Amino acid sequence: MTQRASQYEPQSELQGGSRPLNFTFQSPVPRYLVPFNPRRVLHRFTDVLVLGGGIAGLRAALEVPPHLSVLVVTKDAMGESNSRWAQGGIAGVLGPDDRFENHVDDTLRAGGSLCDRAVVEMVVREAPARIQELMDWGTQFDLEQGSLALGREGGHSHHRIVHALGDATGKEMMRAISARVCAMSNLQTLAGCFTLDLLVHEGRCRGALVWHERSGMVMIWSRETVLCTGGVGQLYRESTNPLVATGDGHAMAYRAGLPLRDMEFIQFHPTVLYIAGTGRSLITEAVRGEGAHLVDKNGYRFMNDYDSRGELAPRDVVSQAIVSQMDKTHHACVYLDLTHMDAARVRARFPGIAERCAQFDIDIHRDWVPIRPGAHYMIGGVTVDAVGKTEMDSLWGAGEVTSSGLHGANRLASNSLLEGLVFGAHAGRNAAQAASDRTAERLEALPIENPSLPPNHEPLDLADIRNSLKSVMWRHVGVRRNREGLEEAARDVDQWCRYVLPRQFDHPTGWELQSMLTVGRTIIEAALARPESRGVHLRTDHPAPAMGFANHHVTLRRHSG
Ligand SMILES: Cc1cc2nc3c(=O)[nH]c(=O)nc-3n(C[C@H](O)[C@H](O)[C@H](O)COP(=O)(O)OP(=O)(O)OC[C@H]3O[C@@H](n4cnc5c(N)ncnc54)[C@H](O)[C@@H]3O)c2cc1C
């Protein structure tokens, strides 16, 4: 361990660059999760294959012209995704006194020194067109006196967030975009379809191996593939993400040898409803924007002790303050206090939150709302360029599974739906163009297979390992990190990896656990490889940013040797 410590001290050669780390797990990560043989499975063929049906995947699919076929596969029901649950809205320069430069500056300021300025400018300038397009397709954003109602969230210098149904933007936006997608005659969707691995032949992505709940294993062969599998929130005991967010796309890309960049940067949302025994729901920061206070168990309004901006400090600052106050008061949560606010306005602006709390007998006009931080958004992922191209031939990516350079070390609120829209459009358009260019090529099954291993009959309690992983990630790789805790987490996860990763499971519970362990281990490794604090990555043993890491991305790649 001492050896590892010195390996991760800031080094001058890191200045201004990216040092790819070839990361080797203590037990090797198998290339494919399951055995398969092309002679014994079903085959499907499509020009463009889109893995994931959130905002990024559907936006990509919409770019595929009628002369090409497109297939969208989703792990669960089509509607189940992070996109569906988005609350606050989509950022875009739409107000008369706002400028592109303001949105660019706000994004760069949030992201520290790690944003790619050219990408930020491109995304910001495209935002109004992407939002207009959503309206043209039927999305009903909230209006105020006949014009778009523009909200303002932490880190934004101007009002520029369009929202729908008060606090259910994702639901409305996905309703409209799904209806548009369903009207495409060249598009098919396959729900309940777990993507296991990317099929790669001679360095080029040729589609994916999937497991469908009715058909079993299927090899889907495509000319071009777009990876849009979303986030990793389920790796943490506390999370705002739905159950589908287990990092499968990150893990399959890693197994296929693609680089994962900036995996240490995970944004924790400070205010997640904390009611023991229930799923966690996000309480949008717009509630604090409207005047809600954060109080500890004694009713003490503590935020001003940590930051002069009080409750409106950036997300990472508020999350860190809450965790510190929970420690100080030896209490499992803190509270949002809305009791002093105008009840009618609160009900109109936050109907979903009022209803969710009411289900647990919490009246937000009378009671404090118990909250604590939870894993919310994965900034890191598969590196893509400005048109959504990954390093692998015929593989594109968009949305939360990718690292595009937009967010840097911290995501500005409401920039991620925008990223999904912009990169979904770019990746879809370019994948479709590439597929069009290849239509003369025969689309056929290729000789890729993976042998079965001797079965291991020792029973494993997968739920127990999953819960243990989530607890370790929360305890040691959560809002606050230090070397000692990260190394302890690495030892635990390595131990589980040793006996879980080599197995060949025949059900999604096992595959998800394998993805979660793989992704969790890369997050730990990346967090160790950044001995400084920057953006959402707080190392209590290195509380300041280190010069040597100002422009340094941590890039991890599976060692294939
Ligand atoms: C509660 C909540 C509120 C949010 N609010 C906002 C907001 O107001 N504004 C904002 O900008 N951002 C917000 N975000 C973040 C934003 O919603 C996400 O970053 C964005 O929706 C990600 O879109 P995506 O298409 O990349 O992934 P997702 O929308 O998560 O879609 C992922 C898709 O991949 C599929 N998938 C995953 N694994 C597999 C597999 N193995 N096989 C097949 N399919 C698979 C899933 O089924 C799903 O269809 C919020 C997130 C949450 C959780």
Coordinates of C-alpha atoms and ligand atoms in Angstrom, one line a residue:
M1 CA 0.0 0.0 0.0
T2 CA 2.9 2.4 0.7
Q3 CA 4.0 1.9 -2.8
R4 CA 0.6 2.8 -4.1
A5 CA 0.5 6.0 -2.0
S6 CA 3.7 7.4 -3.5
Q7 CA 2.5 6.4 -7.0
Y8 CA -0.4 8.7 -6.6
E9 CA 1.3 11.8 -5.2
P10 CA 1.1 14.7 -7.6
Q11 CA 3.9 14.6 -10.1
S12 CA 5.2 17.4 -12.2
E13 CA 5.1 15.3 -15.4
L14 CA 1.3 15.3 -15.0
Q15 CA 1.1 19.0 -15.7
G16 CA -1.1 19.8 -18.6
G17 CA -1.8 16.3 -19.7
S18 CA -3.6 13.1 -19.3
R19 CA -1.8 10.0 -18.1
P20 CA -3.7 6.9 -19.1
L21 CA -3.5 4.2 -16.4
N22 CA -3.6 0.7 -17.5
F23 CA -5.5 -0.6 -14.6
T24 CA -5.3 -4.3 -13.6
F25 CA -7.8 -5.7 -11.2
Q26 CA -6.4 -8.2 -8.8
S27 CA -8.3 -10.9 -10.7
P28 CA -8.6 -10.2 -14.4
V29 CA -11.9 -8.9 -15.8
P30 CA -13.2 -11.4 -18.3
R31 CA -13.7 -10.0 -21.8
Y32 CA -17.3 -11.2 -22.0
L33 CA -19.8 -11.9 -19.2
V34 CA -21.4 -15.0 -20.6
P35 CA -20.6 -17.9 -22.9
F36 CA -22.0 -17.7 -26.4
N37 CA -21.7 -19.4 -29.7
P38 CA -23.1 -17.8 -32.9
R39 CA -24.4 -21.2 -34.0
R40 CA -26.6 -21.6 -30.9
V41 CA -28.2 -18.1 -30.5
L42 CA -30.7 -16.0 -32.3
H43 CA -29.4 -13.3 -34.6
R44 CA -30.9 -9.9 -35.5
F45 CA -29.6 -7.3 -37.9
T46 CA -30.1 -3.5 -38.0
D47 CA -28.3 -0.6 -39.6
V48 CA -28.0 1.4 -36.4
L49 CA -28.3 -0.1 -32.9
V50 CA -29.0 2.2 -30.0
L51 CA -28.3 0.9 -26.6
G52 CA -30.5 2.7 -24.1
G53 CA -33.8 4.6 -24.5
G54 CA -33.3 7.7 -22.3
I55 CA -33.0 11.2 -23.7
A56 CA -29.6 10.5 -25.4
G57 CA -30.7 7.2 -27.0
L58 CA -34.0 8.5 -28.3
R59 CA -32.5 11.7 -29.6
A60 CA -29.9 9.7 -31.4
A61 CA -32.5 7.3 -32.9
L62 CA -34.5 10.3 -34.2
E63 CA -31.5 11.2 -36.5
V64 CA -31.7 7.9 -38.4
P65 CA -33.3 8.6 -41.8
P66 CA -36.1 6.4 -43.2
H67 CA -33.9 4.4 -45.5
L68 CA -32.0 2.9 -42.6
S69 CA -33.3 0.6 -39.9
V70 CA -32.8 1.5 -36.2
L71 CA -33.3 -0.7 -33.2
V72 CA -33.4 0.8 -29.6
V73 CA -32.9 -1.7 -26.7
T74 CA -33.7 -0.9 -23.1
K75 CA -33.0 -3.0 -20.0
D76 CA -36.3 -2.3 -18.4
A77 CA -39.6 -0.8 -19.7
M78 CA -38.9 2.0 -22.3
G79 CA -39.9 4.7 -19.8
E80 CA -37.5 3.7 -17.0
S81 CA -34.4 5.9 -17.1
N82 CA -32.8 8.8 -15.4
S83 CA -34.2 11.0 -18.1
R84 CA -37.8 10.1 -17.0
W85 CA -37.1 11.3 -13.5
A86 CA -35.4 14.6 -14.3
Q87 CA -37.1 17.4 -12.3
G88 CA -35.5 20.9 -12.6
G89 CA -35.2 21.2 -16.4
I90 CA -33.0 22.0 -19.3
A91 CA -30.6 24.9 -19.5
G92 CA -30.4 27.2 -22.5
V93 CA -29.9 30.9 -23.3
L94 CA -33.4 32.1 -24.0
G95 CA -34.0 35.2 -21.8
P96 CA -33.6 38.7 -23.3
D97 CA -30.8 39.7 -21.0
D98 CA -28.9 36.5 -21.2
R99 CA -25.9 35.7 -23.5
F100 CA -24.2 32.6 -24.7
E101 CA -21.0 33.8 -23.0
N102 CA -22.8 33.8 -19.6
H103 CA -23.8 30.2 -20.0
V104 CA -20.3 29.3 -21.2
D105 CA -18.7 31.1 -18.3
D106 CA -21.0 29.5 -15.7
T107 CA -20.3 26.0 -17.1
L108 CA -16.6 26.6 -17.2
R109 CA -16.6 28.0 -13.6
A110 CA -18.5 25.0 -12.3
G111 CA -16.2 22.5 -14.1
G112 CA -13.0 23.9 -12.8
S113 CA -10.1 23.6 -15.2
L114 CA -11.2 20.4 -16.7
C115 CA -14.0 21.4 -19.2
D116 CA -13.2 21.4 -22.9
R117 CA -14.0 25.0 -23.8
A118 CA -14.8 24.2 -27.5
V119 CA -17.3 21.5 -26.4
V120 CA -18.9 23.9 -23.9
E121 CA -19.3 26.6 -26.5
M122 CA -20.8 24.2 -29.0
V123 CA -23.3 22.7 -26.5
V124 CA -24.4 26.2 -25.2
R125 CA -24.9 27.6 -28.7
E126 CA -27.0 24.6 -29.7
A127 CA -29.2 24.7 -26.7
P128 CA -31.9 27.0 -27.9
A129 CA -32.4 25.0 -31.1
R130 CA -32.6 21.7 -29.2
I131 CA -35.1 23.1 -26.8
Q132 CA -37.2 24.6 -29.7
E133 CA -37.1 21.2 -31.4
L134 CA -38.6 19.6 -28.2
M135 CA -41.4 22.1 -28.3
D136 CA -42.0 21.4 -32.0
W137 CA -42.4 17.8 -31.1
G138 CA -45.0 18.6 -28.5
T139 CA -43.2 19.1 -25.2
Q140 CA -45.3 21.5 -23.1
F141 CA -42.8 23.6 -21.1
D142 CA -44.2 25.8 -18.3
L143 CA -45.2 29.3 -19.4
E144 CA -45.4 32.6 -17.5
Q145 CA -47.5 35.3 -19.1
G146 CA -47.4 33.4 -22.4
S147 CA -43.6 33.1 -22.6
L148 CA -41.4 30.2 -21.4
A149 CA -41.0 30.3 -17.6
L150 CA -37.2 30.4 -17.0
G151 CA -36.0 29.0 -13.7
R152 CA -32.6 29.7 -12.1
E153 CA -30.5 27.0 -10.4
G154 CA -27.3 27.0 -8.4
G155 CA -24.3 28.2 -10.4
H156 CA -26.3 29.9 -13.2
S157 CA -25.9 33.6 -13.4
H158 CA -29.2 34.1 -15.2
H159 CA -32.7 32.6 -15.4
R160 CA -32.3 30.0 -18.2
I161 CA -33.9 26.7 -17.1
V162 CA -37.0 25.5 -19.0
H163 CA -39.1 23.1 -17.0
A164 CA -42.4 21.3 -17.4
L165 CA -45.3 20.2 -15.1
G166 CA -43.6 22.2 -12.3
D167 CA -41.1 19.6 -11.2
A168 CA -41.6 16.8 -13.7
T169 CA -39.7 18.0 -16.7
G170 CA -38.3 14.5 -17.6
K171 CA -41.8 12.9 -17.6
E172 CA -43.2 15.5 -20.1
M173 CA -40.1 15.7 -22.3
M174 CA -39.8 11.9 -22.6
R175 CA -43.6 11.6 -23.3
A176 CA -43.2 13.9 -26.3
I177 CA -39.9 12.5 -27.6
S178 CA -41.2 8.9 -27.2
A179 CA -44.3 9.7 -29.2
R180 CA -42.1 11.1 -31.9
V181 CA -39.9 8.0 -31.9
C182 CA -42.8 5.6 -32.0
A183 CA -44.1 7.3 -35.1
M184 CA -40.9 6.3 -37.0
S185 CA -41.6 3.5 -39.4
N186 CA -38.0 2.4 -39.6
L187 CA -37.6 2.1 -35.8
Q188 CA -38.1 -0.8 -33.5
T189 CA -37.8 -1.0 -29.8
L190 CA -36.9 -3.9 -27.6
A191 CA -37.7 -3.4 -23.9
G192 CA -36.7 -5.9 -21.2
C193 CA -33.5 -6.5 -23.1
F194 CA -30.3 -6.6 -21.1
T195 CA -27.2 -5.6 -23.2
L196 CA -24.4 -7.8 -21.9
D197 CA -21.4 -6.9 -24.1
L198 CA -20.3 -5.1 -27.2
L199 CA -19.4 -7.4 -30.1
V200 CA -16.1 -6.4 -31.4
H201 CA -14.4 -7.9 -34.5
E202 CA -11.1 -6.8 -35.8
G203 CA -11.2 -3.7 -33.7
R204 CA -14.6 -2.6 -35.0
C205 CA -17.8 -2.6 -33.0
R206 CA -20.3 -5.0 -34.8
G207 CA -23.2 -4.7 -32.5
A208 CA -24.0 -6.2 -29.1
L209 CA -24.8 -9.4 -27.3
V210 CA -28.1 -9.1 -25.5
W211 CA -30.4 -11.2 -23.3
H212 CA -34.1 -10.7 -23.9
E213 CA -36.6 -11.8 -21.2
R214 CA -38.5 -13.9 -23.7
S215 CA -36.0 -14.8 -26.5
G216 CA -32.9 -15.4 -24.4
M217 CA -29.5 -14.7 -25.8
V218 CA -29.5 -12.7 -29.1
M219 CA -26.6 -11.4 -31.1
I220 CA -27.6 -8.1 -32.6
W221 CA -25.4 -7.2 -35.6
S222 CA -25.3 -3.6 -36.7
R223 CA -23.3 -1.3 -39.0
E224 CA -23.0 1.3 -36.3
T225 CA -23.8 1.2 -32.6
V226 CA -24.6 4.1 -30.2
L227 CA -24.0 3.6 -26.5
C228 CA -26.5 5.5 -24.3
T229 CA -26.9 3.4 -21.2
G230 CA -26.9 6.2 -18.6
G231 CA -25.5 6.4 -15.1
V232 CA -24.2 4.5 -12.2
G233 CA -26.2 5.9 -9.2
Q234 CA -27.2 2.4 -8.0
L235 CA -23.6 1.8 -6.9
Y236 CA -24.3 3.9 -3.9
R237 CA -26.5 3.2 -0.9
E238 CA -28.0 6.7 -1.2
S239 CA -28.9 7.7 -4.7
T240 CA -31.5 9.6 -6.7
N241 CA -31.2 7.2 -9.7
P242 CA -33.7 4.5 -10.7
L243 CA -32.8 0.8 -10.5
V244 CA -31.6 0.7 -14.1
A245 CA -28.6 2.9 -13.4
T246 CA -26.0 0.2 -12.6
G247 CA -23.2 1.3 -14.9
D248 CA -23.6 -1.6 -17.4
G249 CA -22.5 0.6 -20.3
H250 CA -19.4 1.8 -18.5
A251 CA -18.5 -1.7 -17.6
M252 CA -19.1 -3.2 -21.1
A253 CA -17.0 -0.5 -22.7
Y254 CA -14.2 -1.1 -20.2
R255 CA -14.4 -4.9 -20.9
A256 CA -14.1 -4.1 -24.6
G257 CA -10.9 -2.1 -23.9
L258 CA -12.3 1.5 -24.2
P259 CA -10.8 4.1 -21.9
L260 CA -13.0 5.4 -19.0
R261 CA -12.2 9.0 -18.2
D262 CA -12.7 11.1 -15.0
M263 CA -14.5 8.3 -13.1
E264 CA -13.7 9.9 -9.8
F265 CA -16.1 12.8 -10.5
I266 CA -19.5 11.8 -9.1
Q267 CA -22.0 14.5 -8.3
F268 CA -23.9 14.0 -5.1
H269 CA -27.2 15.7 -4.8
P270 CA -27.5 17.3 -1.4
T271 CA -31.2 16.9 -0.9
V272 CA -32.5 13.4 -1.3
L273 CA -35.6 12.4 0.7
Y274 CA -34.5 10.1 3.5
I275 CA -37.2 7.8 4.7
A276 CA -36.0 4.4 5.9
G277 CA -37.2 1.5 3.9
T278 CA -38.4 3.5 0.9
G279 CA -36.8 4.4 -2.4
R280 CA -34.9 7.7 -2.4
S281 CA -36.4 10.7 -4.2
L282 CA -34.7 13.8 -5.2
I283 CA -35.9 17.1 -3.8
T284 CA -34.9 19.7 -6.4
E285 CA -32.6 22.5 -5.4
A286 CA -35.2 24.9 -6.8
V287 CA -36.9 24.3 -3.4
R288 CA -34.0 26.1 -1.8
G289 CA -34.0 28.6 -4.6
E290 CA -37.6 29.4 -3.6
G291 CA -36.5 30.0 0.1
A292 CA -36.5 26.6 1.9
H293 CA -34.0 26.4 4.8
L294 CA -31.7 23.6 5.8
V295 CA -31.8 22.8 9.5
D296 CA -30.2 20.1 11.7
K297 CA -32.1 17.9 14.2
N298 CA -32.0 20.8 16.7
G299 CA -33.6 23.2 14.2
Y300 CA -30.3 25.1 13.7
R301 CA -29.9 26.6 10.3
F302 CA -26.3 25.6 9.7
M303 CA -25.4 26.4 6.1
N304 CA -24.0 29.9 6.9
D305 CA -21.4 28.2 9.1
Y306 CA -20.0 26.6 5.9
D307 CA -20.5 29.0 3.1
S308 CA -21.6 32.7 2.9
R309 CA -24.0 31.7 0.1
G310 CA -25.9 29.6 2.6
E311 CA -28.5 27.2 1.2
L312 CA -27.7 28.5 -2.3
A313 CA -24.0 27.4 -2.3
P314 CA -23.1 24.9 -5.1
R315 CA -24.3 21.3 -4.8
D316 CA -20.9 19.9 -3.7
V317 CA -20.5 22.5 -1.0
V318 CA -24.0 21.9 0.4
S319 CA -23.5 18.1 0.2
Q320 CA -20.3 18.4 2.1
A321 CA -21.8 20.7 4.7
I322 CA -24.7 18.3 5.3
V323 CA -22.5 15.3 5.8
S324 CA -20.4 17.4 8.3
Q325 CA -23.5 18.5 10.2
M326 CA -24.8 15.0 10.3
D327 CA -21.5 14.0 11.9
K328 CA -21.6 16.9 14.3
T329 CA -25.1 16.1 15.5
H330 CA -24.7 12.3 15.3
H331 CA -27.9 12.1 13.4
A332 CA -28.8 10.2 10.2
C333 CA -30.1 13.2 8.3
V334 CA -30.8 16.9 8.3
Y335 CA -34.0 18.6 7.3
L336 CA -35.5 20.9 4.7
D337 CA -37.8 23.4 6.3
L338 CA -40.5 24.9 4.1
T339 CA -42.9 25.7 6.8
H340 CA -42.4 29.5 6.6
M341 CA -43.1 29.6 2.8
D342 CA -46.3 30.5 1.1
A343 CA -48.3 27.2 1.0
A344 CA -50.2 27.9 -2.2
R345 CA -47.0 28.8 -4.1
V346 CA -45.1 25.7 -2.8
R347 CA -48.0 23.4 -3.8
A348 CA -48.2 24.9 -7.3
R349 CA -44.4 24.9 -7.9
F350 CA -43.6 21.5 -6.4
P351 CA -46.7 19.3 -6.6
G352 CA -44.7 16.1 -7.1
I353 CA -42.6 16.6 -4.0
A354 CA -45.6 17.5 -1.9
E355 CA -47.4 14.4 -3.1
R356 CA -44.4 12.1 -2.5
C357 CA -43.9 13.4 1.1
A358 CA -47.6 13.1 1.8
Q359 CA -47.4 9.4 1.0
F360 CA -45.2 9.1 4.1
D361 CA -47.4 11.4 6.2
I362 CA -45.1 14.3 5.8
D363 CA -47.0 17.6 5.2
I364 CA -44.4 19.9 3.7
H365 CA -46.3 23.0 5.0
R366 CA -46.2 21.7 8.6
D367 CA -43.3 19.2 8.9
W368 CA -39.6 19.3 8.3
V369 CA -38.6 17.0 5.4
P370 CA -35.8 14.6 6.3
I371 CA -33.0 14.6 3.6
R372 CA -29.4 13.6 3.1
P373 CA -27.1 13.6 0.0
G374 CA -27.2 10.9 -2.6
A375 CA -25.2 9.9 -5.7
H376 CA -26.9 11.7 -8.5
Y377 CA -24.8 12.1 -11.7
M378 CA -21.8 10.3 -13.1
I379 CA -19.5 12.9 -14.8
G380 CA -17.0 10.4 -16.0
G381 CA -17.4 7.7 -18.7
V382 CA -16.4 6.6 -22.1
T383 CA -14.4 9.3 -23.8
V384 CA -16.2 10.8 -26.9
D385 CA -15.2 13.6 -29.2
A386 CA -17.4 16.5 -30.3
V387 CA -19.5 14.4 -32.7
G388 CA -20.0 11.6 -30.2
K389 CA -17.4 9.2 -31.6
T390 CA -15.6 6.8 -29.2
E391 CA -12.1 5.6 -29.9
M392 CA -13.5 2.4 -31.4
D393 CA -14.5 2.2 -35.0
S394 CA -18.3 2.1 -35.5
L395 CA -19.0 2.9 -31.9
W396 CA -20.6 6.2 -30.8
G397 CA -21.8 7.4 -27.4
A398 CA -24.0 10.1 -25.8
G399 CA -25.3 11.1 -22.5
E400 CA -24.4 10.1 -19.0
V401 CA -22.3 7.0 -20.0
T402 CA -19.9 9.3 -21.8
S403 CA -17.2 11.8 -20.9
S404 CA -17.6 14.5 -23.5
G405 CA -15.6 17.4 -21.9
L406 CA -18.8 19.4 -21.1
H407 CA -18.8 19.1 -17.3
G408 CA -15.2 19.0 -16.3
A409 CA -14.9 18.3 -12.6
N410 CA -18.4 19.4 -11.7
R411 CA -21.7 19.5 -13.7
L412 CA -23.7 22.7 -13.8
A413 CA -27.3 22.0 -12.9
S414 CA -29.6 21.2 -15.9
N415 CA -26.7 20.9 -18.3
S416 CA -27.0 17.1 -18.6
L417 CA -30.3 16.7 -20.3
L418 CA -28.9 19.3 -22.7
E419 CA -25.8 17.2 -23.2
G420 CA -28.0 14.2 -23.9
L421 CA -29.9 16.2 -26.6
V422 CA -26.9 17.7 -28.2
F423 CA -24.6 14.7 -28.2
G424 CA -27.6 12.3 -28.9
A425 CA -28.2 14.4 -32.1
H426 CA -24.6 14.4 -33.1
A427 CA -23.9 10.8 -32.4
G428 CA -27.1 9.7 -34.1
R429 CA -26.5 11.8 -37.2
N430 CA -22.9 10.7 -37.6
A431 CA -23.7 7.0 -36.9
A432 CA -26.5 7.1 -39.5
Q433 CA -24.1 8.7 -42.0
A434 CA -21.5 6.1 -41.4
A435 CA -24.1 3.3 -41.7
S436 CA -25.3 4.9 -44.9
D437 CA -21.8 4.9 -46.3
R438 CA -21.5 1.2 -45.5
T439 CA -24.8 -0.1 -46.9
A440 CA -22.9 -1.8 -49.7
E441 CA -21.2 -4.0 -47.1
R442 CA -23.0 -7.3 -46.2
L443 CA -24.4 -7.2 -42.7
E444 CA -23.7 -10.7 -41.4
A445 CA -23.0 -12.8 -38.3
L446 CA -19.3 -13.0 -37.6
P447 CA -17.3 -15.7 -35.9
I448 CA -17.2 -14.3 -32.4
E449 CA -17.7 -16.7 -29.5
N450 CA -16.9 -17.1 -25.8
P451 CA -16.4 -20.5 -24.3
S452 CA -18.3 -21.8 -21.2
L453 CA -16.4 -22.2 -18.0
P454 CA -16.9 -25.2 -15.7
P455 CA -19.9 -24.3 -13.5
N456 CA -19.3 -23.1 -9.9
H457 CA -22.0 -24.6 -7.7
E458 CA -21.0 -22.7 -4.6
P459 CA -24.1 -20.5 -3.9
L460 CA -23.6 -16.8 -3.6
D461 CA -25.9 -14.3 -1.9
L462 CA -25.7 -11.7 -4.6
A463 CA -28.1 -9.3 -2.8
D464 CA -25.7 -9.3 0.2
I465 CA -22.7 -8.5 -2.0
R466 CA -24.6 -5.8 -3.8
N467 CA -25.7 -4.2 -0.5
S468 CA -22.1 -4.4 0.9
L469 CA -20.7 -2.8 -2.2
K470 CA -23.3 0.0 -2.0
S471 CA -22.4 0.6 1.7
V472 CA -18.6 0.6 1.0
M473 CA -19.0 3.0 -1.9
W474 CA -21.1 5.3 0.3
R475 CA -18.8 5.2 3.3
H476 CA -15.4 5.4 1.6
V477 CA -16.0 6.7 -2.0
G478 CA -18.9 9.1 -1.3
V479 CA -19.0 12.8 -0.6
R480 CA -15.8 12.9 1.4
R481 CA -12.8 10.6 0.6
N482 CA -9.3 10.0 1.9
R483 CA -6.6 7.6 1.0
E484 CA -7.1 5.3 3.9
G485 CA -10.8 4.8 3.2
L486 CA -10.2 4.4 -0.6
E487 CA -7.6 1.8 0.0
E488 CA -9.9 -0.1 2.4
A489 CA -12.7 0.1 -0.3
A490 CA -10.2 -1.2 -2.9
R491 CA -9.3 -4.2 -0.7
D492 CA -13.0 -5.0 -0.1
V493 CA -14.0 -4.7 -3.8
D494 CA -11.0 -6.6 -5.0
Q495 CA -11.9 -9.4 -2.7
W496 CA -15.5 -9.6 -4.1
C497 CA -14.2 -9.2 -7.6
R498 CA -12.0 -12.2 -7.2
Y499 CA -14.9 -14.6 -6.8
V500 CA -17.7 -12.8 -8.5
L501 CA -16.1 -11.6 -11.8
P502 CA -14.8 -15.0 -13.1
R503 CA -18.3 -16.6 -12.8
Q504 CA -20.7 -16.9 -15.7
F505 CA -24.1 -16.1 -14.5
D506 CA -27.3 -16.7 -16.4
H507 CA -29.5 -13.9 -15.1
P508 CA -29.5 -10.1 -14.9
T509 CA -28.9 -9.9 -11.1
G510 CA -25.5 -11.5 -11.5
W511 CA -24.5 -9.4 -14.6
E512 CA -25.5 -6.2 -12.9
L513 CA -23.5 -7.1 -9.9
Q514 CA -20.5 -7.8 -12.1
S515 CA -20.9 -4.4 -13.8
M516 CA -21.3 -2.6 -10.5
L517 CA -18.1 -4.2 -9.1
T518 CA -16.2 -3.4 -12.2
V519 CA -17.3 0.2 -12.3
G520 CA -17.0 0.6 -8.5
R521 CA -13.4 -0.5 -8.7
T522 CA -12.6 2.0 -11.5
I523 CA -14.2 4.8 -9.5
I524 CA -12.0 3.9 -6.5
E525 CA -8.9 3.7 -8.6
A526 CA -9.6 7.0 -10.2
A527 CA -10.2 8.6 -6.8
L528 CA -6.9 7.3 -5.6
A529 CA -5.2 8.6 -8.7
R530 CA -6.3 12.1 -7.9
P531 CA -4.7 13.1 -4.6
E532 CA -6.3 16.6 -4.6
S533 CA -9.7 18.2 -4.2
R534 CA -11.3 19.5 -7.4
G535 CA -15.0 20.0 -8.3
V536 CA -17.1 17.2 -6.8
H537 CA -14.1 15.2 -5.8
L538 CA -13.2 16.0 -2.1
R539 CA -10.2 14.4 -0.7
T540 CA -10.1 15.3 3.0
D541 CA -6.4 14.3 3.1
H542 CA -5.7 16.7 0.2
P543 CA -8.2 19.4 0.7
A544 CA -6.9 21.8 -1.9
P545 CA -6.5 21.6 -5.7
A546 CA -3.0 20.6 -6.8
M547 CA -1.3 22.5 -9.5
G548 CA -0.1 19.4 -11.2
F549 CA -3.6 18.1 -11.7
A550 CA -5.2 21.3 -13.1
N551 CA -5.4 19.9 -16.6
H552 CA -5.0 16.3 -15.8
H553 CA -7.7 13.7 -16.7
V554 CA -7.5 10.2 -15.1
T555 CA -8.1 7.7 -17.8
L556 CA -8.4 4.0 -17.0
R557 CA -8.2 1.2 -19.5
R558 CA -8.5 -2.5 -19.0
H559 CA -5.2 -4.3 -19.3
S560 CA -5.8 -6.9 -22.0
G561 CA -2.4 -8.7 -21.4
Ligands
LIG1 C1 -34.0 12.3 -10.1 C2 -33.1 12.9 -11.2 C3 -33.4 14.3 -11.5 C4 -32.6 14.9 -12.5 N1 -32.9 16.2 -12.9 C5 -32.2 16.7 -13.9 C6 -32.6 18.0 -14.4 O1 -33.5 18.6 -14.0 N2 -31.8 18.5 -15.5 C7 -30.8 17.8 -16.0 O2 -30.2 18.3 -17.0 N3 -30.4 16.6 -15.6 C8 -31.1 16.0 -14.6 N4 -30.8 14.8 -14.1 C9 -29.7 14.0 -14.8 C10 -30.3 13.6 -16.2 O3 -31.6 13.1 -16.0 C11 -29.5 12.4 -16.7 O4 -28.1 12.8 -16.7 C12 -29.9 12.1 -18.2 O5 -31.3 11.9 -18.2 C13 -29.2 10.9 -18.7 O6 -29.7 10.5 -19.9 P1 -29.2 9.3 -20.7 O7 -30.0 9.1 -21.9 O8 -27.7 9.3 -20.8 O9 -29.5 8.0 -19.6 P2 -30.9 7.5 -19.1 O10 -31.9 8.5 -19.2 O11 -30.6 7.0 -17.7 O12 -31.2 6.3 -20.0 C14 -30.4 5.1 -19.9 C15 -31.1 4.0 -20.8 O13 -30.1 2.9 -20.9 C16 -30.8 1.7 -20.6 N5 -29.9 0.7 -20.1 C17 -29.0 0.8 -19.1 N6 -28.3 -0.3 -19.0 C18 -28.7 -1.1 -20.0 C19 -28.4 -2.4 -20.4 N7 -27.5 -3.2 -19.8 N8 -29.0 -3.0 -21.5 C20 -29.9 -2.2 -22.1 N9 -30.3 -1.0 -21.8 C21 -29.7 -0.5 -20.7 C22 -31.9 2.1 -19.6 O14 -32.9 1.1 -19.7 C23 -32.3 3.4 -20.2 O15 -33.3 3.3 -21.2 C24 -31.6 14.2 -13.1 C25 -31.3 12.8 -12.8 C26 -32.1 12.2 -11.8 C27 -31.8 10.8 -11.5

